[in-house]
Coordinates of C-alpha atoms in Angstrom, one line a residue:
Chain A
M1 CA 8.2 -28.1 -7.8
M2 CA 8.8 -25.9 -4.8
P3 CA 5.6 -24.7 -3.2
G4 CA 5.3 -21.3 -1.5
D5 CA 3.7 -21.9 1.9
P6 CA 5.2 -24.4 4.4
E7 CA 3.1 -27.5 4.6
T8 CA 3.2 -31.2 5.5
E9 CA 2.3 -33.5 2.6
V10 CA 1.9 -37.1 1.7
L11 CA 2.5 -37.8 -1.9
A12 CA 2.0 -40.9 -4.1
A13 CA 3.7 -41.1 -7.5
W14 CA 3.0 -43.3 -10.5
R15 CA 5.4 -43.4 -13.4
F16 CA 2.9 -44.3 -16.0
H17 CA 5.2 -44.0 -19.0
H18 CA 8.9 -44.6 -19.6
S19 CA 10.8 -45.4 -22.7
L20 CA 14.4 -46.5 -22.5
T21 CA 16.0 -45.0 -25.5
G22 CA 19.8 -45.6 -25.1
I23 CA 22.7 -45.9 -22.7
G24 CA 21.9 -43.8 -19.7
T25 CA 19.0 -42.3 -21.5
R26 CA 15.2 -42.4 -21.0
N27 CA 12.0 -40.5 -21.2
E28 CA 9.5 -40.8 -18.5
S29 CA 6.2 -39.3 -17.3
T30 CA 4.8 -39.4 -13.8
V31 CA 1.6 -38.4 -12.1
Y32 CA 1.5 -37.3 -8.4
M33 CA -1.5 -37.3 -6.1
G34 CA -1.3 -36.2 -2.5
T35 CA -2.8 -34.4 0.4
S36 CA -1.3 -31.6 2.5
V37 CA -1.9 -29.5 5.5
S38 CA -0.4 -26.0 6.0
T39 CA 2.1 -25.9 8.9
Q40 CA 2.3 -22.1 9.1
L41 CA -0.7 -19.9 8.8
P42 CA 0.1 -16.2 8.2
P43 CA -1.5 -13.7 10.6
R44 CA -4.2 -11.5 9.2
A45 CA -4.9 -7.8 10.0
D46 CA -8.6 -8.2 9.4
G47 CA -9.3 -11.1 11.7
P48 CA -7.9 -14.4 13.0
A49 CA -5.6 -16.4 10.9
L50 CA -7.3 -18.9 8.5
R51 CA -8.1 -22.2 9.9
R52 CA -6.2 -25.3 8.7
A53 CA -7.9 -27.3 6.1
P54 CA -6.6 -30.3 4.1
G55 CA -5.4 -29.7 0.6
F56 CA -5.6 -32.2 -2.3
Y57 CA -2.8 -32.1 -4.8
M58 CA -2.5 -33.5 -8.3
A59 CA 0.4 -33.0 -10.7
A60 CA 2.0 -34.5 -13.7
A61 CA 5.6 -34.2 -15.0
T62 CA 7.4 -35.4 -18.0
G63 CA 11.0 -35.4 -18.8
H64 CA 14.1 -36.5 -20.6
I65 CA 17.0 -38.0 -18.7
S66 CA 20.5 -38.6 -19.8
R67 CA 24.0 -38.9 -18.4
R68 CA 24.7 -35.3 -19.3
Y69 CA 21.4 -33.4 -19.5
Y70 CA 18.0 -33.4 -17.9
V71 CA 14.7 -31.6 -18.9
W72 CA 11.5 -31.8 -17.0
A73 CA 8.2 -29.9 -17.4
G74 CA 5.3 -30.3 -15.0
A75 CA 2.1 -28.8 -13.8
G76 CA 0.0 -29.2 -10.7
Y77 CA -3.1 -28.0 -9.0
E78 CA -3.8 -27.9 -5.2
R79 CA -7.3 -27.5 -4.0
Y80 CA -8.2 -27.0 -0.4
A81 CA -11.3 -28.3 1.3
S82 CA -13.6 -26.0 3.2
L83 CA -13.7 -27.0 6.8
G84 CA -16.0 -24.7 8.8
V85 CA -15.9 -21.1 7.6
D86 CA -12.4 -20.7 6.0
H87 CA -11.1 -21.7 2.7
P88 CA -7.3 -21.3 2.0
S89 CA -6.1 -20.4 -1.4
N90 CA -6.2 -22.9 -4.2
S91 CA -3.1 -22.8 -6.5
L92 CA -2.0 -23.7 -9.9
L93 CA 1.7 -24.4 -10.5
G94 CA 3.8 -24.9 -13.6
S95 CA 7.4 -25.8 -13.6
L96 CA 10.4 -26.3 -15.9
V97 CA 13.6 -27.8 -14.7
L98 CA 16.9 -28.1 -16.7
G99 CA 19.6 -30.3 -15.4
W100 CA 23.3 -30.6 -16.2
R101 CA 26.0 -33.1 -15.0
P102 CA 29.3 -31.5 -15.9
A103 CA 31.9 -33.8 -17.5
F104 CA 34.3 -33.4 -14.5
L105 CA 31.6 -34.6 -12.2
N106 CA 30.6 -37.5 -14.5
K107 CA 32.0 -40.2 -12.2
E108 CA 31.7 -43.9 -12.7
Y109 CA 29.7 -46.1 -10.3
P110 CA 30.2 -46.4 -7.3
G111 CA 31.6 -42.9 -7.1
A112 CA 29.5 -39.9 -5.9
D113 CA 27.1 -38.4 -8.3
C114 CA 26.6 -34.6 -8.6
R115 CA 24.2 -32.6 -10.7
F116 CA 23.1 -29.0 -11.1
F117 CA 19.6 -28.0 -11.9
W118 CA 17.8 -24.7 -12.8
E119 CA 14.2 -24.6 -11.9
T120 CA 11.6 -22.0 -13.0
T121 CA 8.2 -22.2 -11.4
G122 CA 5.2 -20.1 -12.2
E123 CA 2.1 -20.0 -9.9
N124 CA -1.4 -18.6 -9.9
V125 CA -2.8 -18.5 -6.4
D126 CA -6.5 -17.8 -5.8
S127 CA -7.7 -15.5 -3.1
A128 CA -8.7 -17.2 0.2
W129 CA -12.2 -16.7 1.4
R130 CA -14.1 -16.7 4.7
S131 CA -17.8 -17.2 5.4
A132 CA -19.7 -14.1 6.5
A133 CA -21.0 -16.3 9.3
A134 CA -17.5 -16.6 10.8
P135 CA -17.2 -15.2 14.3
A136 CA -15.3 -11.9 14.3
G137 CA -11.9 -11.9 16.0
A138 CA -9.0 -9.6 16.6
G139 CA -6.3 -9.4 13.9
H140 CA -2.7 -9.6 14.8
H141 CA -2.6 -5.9 15.7
G142 CA -5.4 -6.4 18.2
V143 CA -8.0 -4.3 16.2
P144 CA -9.6 -6.0 13.2
A145 CA -9.3 -4.1 10.0
P146 CA -12.6 -3.8 8.0
L147 CA -13.4 -6.7 5.7
P148 CA -15.1 -6.2 2.3
A149 CA -18.8 -7.0 2.1
A150 CA -19.9 -10.6 1.5
N151 CA -21.2 -11.7 -1.9
S152 CA -24.6 -13.1 -2.5
S153 CA -23.4 -16.6 -1.3
G154 CA -22.3 -15.2 2.0
I155 CA -18.6 -15.4 1.2
I156 CA -16.0 -12.8 1.8
V157 CA -13.1 -12.9 -0.6
L158 CA -10.2 -12.0 1.6
P159 CA -8.1 -9.1 0.4
N160 CA -4.3 -9.4 0.4
T161 CA -4.4 -13.1 -0.4
G162 CA -3.3 -14.9 -3.6
G163 CA -1.6 -13.5 -6.7
R164 CA 0.8 -14.6 -9.4
G165 CA 4.5 -15.0 -9.5
V166 CA 7.5 -16.6 -11.2
Y167 CA 10.4 -17.9 -9.3
S168 CA 13.7 -19.2 -10.7
G169 CA 16.9 -20.5 -9.3
P170 CA 19.6 -23.2 -9.0
T171 CA 19.6 -26.5 -7.2
F172 CA 22.5 -28.8 -6.5
L173 CA 22.0 -32.6 -6.0
Y174 CA 24.6 -34.8 -4.5
T175 CA 24.1 -38.6 -4.2
H176 CA 26.5 -41.1 -2.7
R177 CA 25.7 -44.7 -1.6
N178 CA 22.1 -44.6 -0.3
V179 CA 22.0 -40.9 0.6
A180 CA 21.0 -37.9 -1.5
L181 CA 21.4 -34.2 -0.5
Q182 CA 19.6 -31.5 -2.4
I183 CA 20.1 -27.8 -1.8
G184 CA 18.4 -25.1 -3.8
A185 CA 17.0 -21.6 -3.9
L186 CA 14.3 -20.0 -6.0
L187 CA 14.5 -16.2 -6.5
A188 CA 11.5 -14.1 -7.2
A189 CA 11.7 -13.2 -10.9
W190 CA 8.3 -11.6 -11.1
R191 CA 5.5 -11.1 -8.5
D192 CA 2.0 -9.7 -8.8
P193 CA 0.4 -10.3 -5.4
N194 CA -3.2 -9.3 -4.7
G195 CA -3.3 -6.2 -2.5
I196 CA -0.5 -5.8 0.0
Q197 CA 1.5 -8.9 1.1
P198 CA 4.8 -9.5 2.7
S199 CA 7.7 -9.5 0.2
E200 CA 8.9 -13.0 -0.7
R201 CA 12.3 -12.6 -2.3
F202 CA 13.4 -16.2 -2.3
R203 CA 12.5 -19.7 -1.4
A204 CA 15.1 -22.2 -0.1
V205 CA 15.0 -25.9 0.0
V206 CA 17.2 -28.5 1.7
V207 CA 16.3 -32.2 1.2
V208 CA 18.1 -35.2 2.7
S209 CA 16.9 -38.5 1.3
Y210 CA 17.8 -42.1 2.2
F211 CA 17.1 -44.8 -0.4
F212 CA 16.3 -48.3 0.9
L213 CA 18.0 -50.3 -1.8
G214 CA 17.8 -53.8 -0.4
G215 CA 16.9 -55.0 -3.9
R216 CA 14.1 -57.0 -5.1
K217 CA 14.0 -60.6 -3.8
Chain B
M1 CA 38.0 -110.4 -2.2
K2 CA 34.3 -110.8 -2.0
F3 CA 34.1 -107.9 0.5
S4 CA 36.0 -105.6 -1.8
A5 CA 33.7 -106.3 -4.8
R6 CA 30.7 -105.5 -2.6
S7 CA 32.2 -102.3 -1.4
A8 CA 33.0 -101.3 -5.0
L9 CA 29.4 -102.0 -6.0
R10 CA 28.1 -99.9 -3.1
G11 CA 30.4 -97.1 -4.1
L12 CA 29.2 -97.3 -7.7
I13 CA 25.5 -97.2 -6.6
L14 CA 26.2 -94.2 -4.4
V15 CA 27.9 -92.3 -7.2
L16 CA 25.0 -93.1 -9.6
L17 CA 22.5 -92.0 -6.9
L18 CA 24.4 -88.7 -6.4
L19 CA 24.5 -88.1 -10.1
A20 CA 20.8 -88.9 -10.4
T21 CA 19.8 -86.5 -7.6
E22 CA 22.1 -83.6 -8.7
P23 CA 19.8 -80.6 -9.3
A24 CA 19.4 -79.2 -12.8
R25 CA 21.8 -76.4 -13.2
T26 CA 23.0 -74.0 -15.8
E27 CA 26.6 -73.1 -16.3
Y28 CA 26.8 -69.5 -17.1
L29 CA 30.1 -68.3 -15.7
R30 CA 30.0 -64.6 -16.7
I31 CA 27.4 -62.4 -18.3
Q32 CA 28.1 -58.9 -19.6
L33 CA 24.8 -57.4 -20.2
R34 CA 24.2 -53.9 -21.8
V35 CA 21.3 -52.0 -20.2
Y36 CA 19.5 -49.0 -21.4
G37 CA 18.3 -46.2 -19.1
L38 CA 20.8 -46.3 -16.3
D39 CA 21.8 -42.7 -15.7
C40 CA 22.8 -42.2 -12.1
E41 CA 24.5 -43.8 -9.1
I42 CA 21.3 -44.5 -7.2
C43 CA 19.9 -46.4 -10.3
A44 CA 23.0 -48.4 -10.5
R45 CA 23.1 -49.2 -6.8
G46 CA 19.5 -50.4 -6.9
V47 CA 20.1 -52.7 -9.9
S48 CA 23.3 -54.0 -8.4
A49 CA 21.5 -54.8 -5.1
S50 CA 18.7 -56.5 -6.9
I51 CA 20.8 -58.7 -9.1
G52 CA 23.2 -59.4 -6.3
R53 CA 20.3 -61.2 -4.5
L54 CA 19.8 -63.7 -7.3
A55 CA 21.2 -67.1 -6.3
G56 CA 24.5 -67.9 -7.9
V57 CA 25.6 -64.3 -8.4
E58 CA 29.1 -63.8 -7.0
G59 CA 29.6 -60.1 -8.0
V60 CA 28.2 -57.3 -10.0
K61 CA 30.2 -54.5 -11.6
I62 CA 28.4 -51.6 -13.4
S63 CA 29.7 -49.0 -15.8
L64 CA 27.3 -46.1 -16.2
E65 CA 29.3 -44.7 -19.2
S66 CA 28.9 -48.0 -21.3
G67 CA 25.7 -49.1 -19.6
M68 CA 27.3 -52.5 -19.0
L69 CA 26.6 -54.9 -16.2
D70 CA 29.4 -57.4 -15.6
I71 CA 28.1 -60.3 -13.6
A72 CA 30.3 -63.0 -12.2
L73 CA 28.6 -66.3 -11.4
A74 CA 29.4 -69.2 -9.1
R75 CA 30.1 -72.7 -10.5
R76 CA 27.0 -74.9 -10.7
N77 CA 24.6 -72.0 -10.4
N78 CA 20.9 -72.2 -11.5
L79 CA 20.7 -68.7 -13.1
K80 CA 19.3 -68.4 -16.6
L81 CA 20.0 -65.4 -18.9
S82 CA 16.3 -65.0 -19.2
D83 CA 16.0 -64.6 -15.3
L84 CA 18.6 -61.9 -15.4
R85 CA 16.9 -60.0 -18.2
R86 CA 13.6 -60.2 -16.3
R87 CA 15.2 -58.9 -13.2
V88 CA 16.6 -55.9 -15.1
R89 CA 13.2 -55.2 -16.6
E90 CA 11.5 -55.4 -13.1
N91 CA 13.9 -52.7 -12.0
G92 CA 12.6 -50.4 -14.7
F93 CA 15.5 -50.7 -17.2
R94 CA 15.9 -52.4 -20.6
P95 CA 18.3 -55.3 -21.2
R96 CA 20.0 -55.4 -24.5
E97 CA 22.8 -57.5 -26.0
A98 CA 25.0 -59.7 -23.9
T99 CA 28.4 -61.3 -24.0
V100 CA 28.2 -64.6 -22.2
T101 CA 30.8 -67.1 -21.0
A102 CA 29.2 -70.5 -20.4
V103 CA 29.9 -74.2 -20.2
G104 CA 27.9 -76.4 -22.5
R105 CA 27.8 -78.8 -25.4
F106 CA 27.5 -78.3 -29.1
N107 CA 24.6 -79.9 -31.0
G108 CA 25.4 -79.0 -34.6
S109 CA 25.7 -75.2 -34.7
R110 CA 23.6 -74.8 -31.5
F111 CA 25.4 -74.4 -28.2
E112 CA 23.4 -75.8 -25.3
V113 CA 24.3 -74.4 -21.9
L114 CA 24.5 -77.2 -19.4
G115 CA 21.4 -77.8 -17.3
V116 CA 18.0 -76.3 -18.1
G117 CA 17.3 -75.5 -21.7
E118 CA 18.8 -72.4 -22.9
S119 CA 20.7 -72.8 -26.2
Y120 CA 22.0 -70.4 -28.8
D121 CA 22.8 -70.8 -32.5
L122 CA 26.4 -69.8 -32.9
G123 CA 26.4 -70.4 -36.7
G124 CA 29.9 -70.3 -38.1
R125 CA 31.5 -70.1 -34.6
A126 CA 30.5 -73.7 -33.9
P127 CA 33.4 -76.1 -34.4
Q128 CA 33.3 -78.5 -37.3
S129 CA 34.0 -81.5 -35.1
P130 CA 33.0 -80.5 -31.5
A131 CA 34.5 -82.2 -28.5
P132 CA 32.3 -84.8 -27.0
G133 CA 32.3 -83.3 -23.5
P134 CA 31.3 -79.9 -22.1
V135 CA 33.3 -77.0 -23.3
E136 CA 33.6 -73.4 -22.2
V137 CA 32.7 -70.8 -24.8
T138 CA 32.3 -67.0 -24.9
F139 CA 29.8 -65.7 -27.4
N140 CA 27.5 -62.7 -28.0
V141 CA 23.7 -62.9 -27.6
R142 CA 21.4 -60.4 -29.3

């Protein structure tokens, strides 16, 4: 699952179910728990950028794996803590990934392994909010734009934050020896942002992984 | 003459001592084990590395298409088939049937692999009048 905003995260995974159904074939389900911190906070016209706060992430994915095809479906929820006066947007994600290893790339071990995936991710991102007690500050244009009134809890739901969207696109995975290279892009298939937000036409991912395969002693 | 007899006796005692202290061992020479769930190169590499660390393993070849592990073993190794199956399970995969080449003795229709107690009923494949010493046999294990 490819998130929208850049962040640093620490993730733990537990494969709580797997059934090995045939040669090169298995079904498995995994839960993920983690914490994250945004690394890039977008500027705001109505005041200073939101303060960083830790997010807590929980997700589950289940899938079918074979030598030729892959199917995964997953969902996750990320909730941010409220440190001080700001609360970044919580988000709910759902994802479907289809994978294919073409016959001409179906190499025997220890040859390189190549696979293609198509990922579709839908997300529902809540609005961020700020306490009415927050000190006023200049926006990125120097003059703060007016904020909506606070609700009875003293909270101002920030306009132009959150929304819904569906992103879809290809990913290529190459593994050889202990190294894996993943390159992918998600294109915006549908977007319904709250208010006016910068256009997000695509998301790109490049992942390089190294596997420590010393083997179990 | 007296000296030679004493030397021969010493030699005999030494041989007996060596035989008595020889560690228990099994004599699997080659195991071809089918494994369920291996789908990619990284999976195969992990399993290969893990099995390669077992004492007595000389080489591991893996076919992803057939799901077959082909394991060559050194003479006088201590590896049991059950150890190998356990190692495959520990890596997250499922061991299935195997074709085994081993040295052992027949006891009726049972073939006892030399060393520590793994034996297999070979049924009609067992010879009518088995040789008294160890023999090398290739057979399938479910």
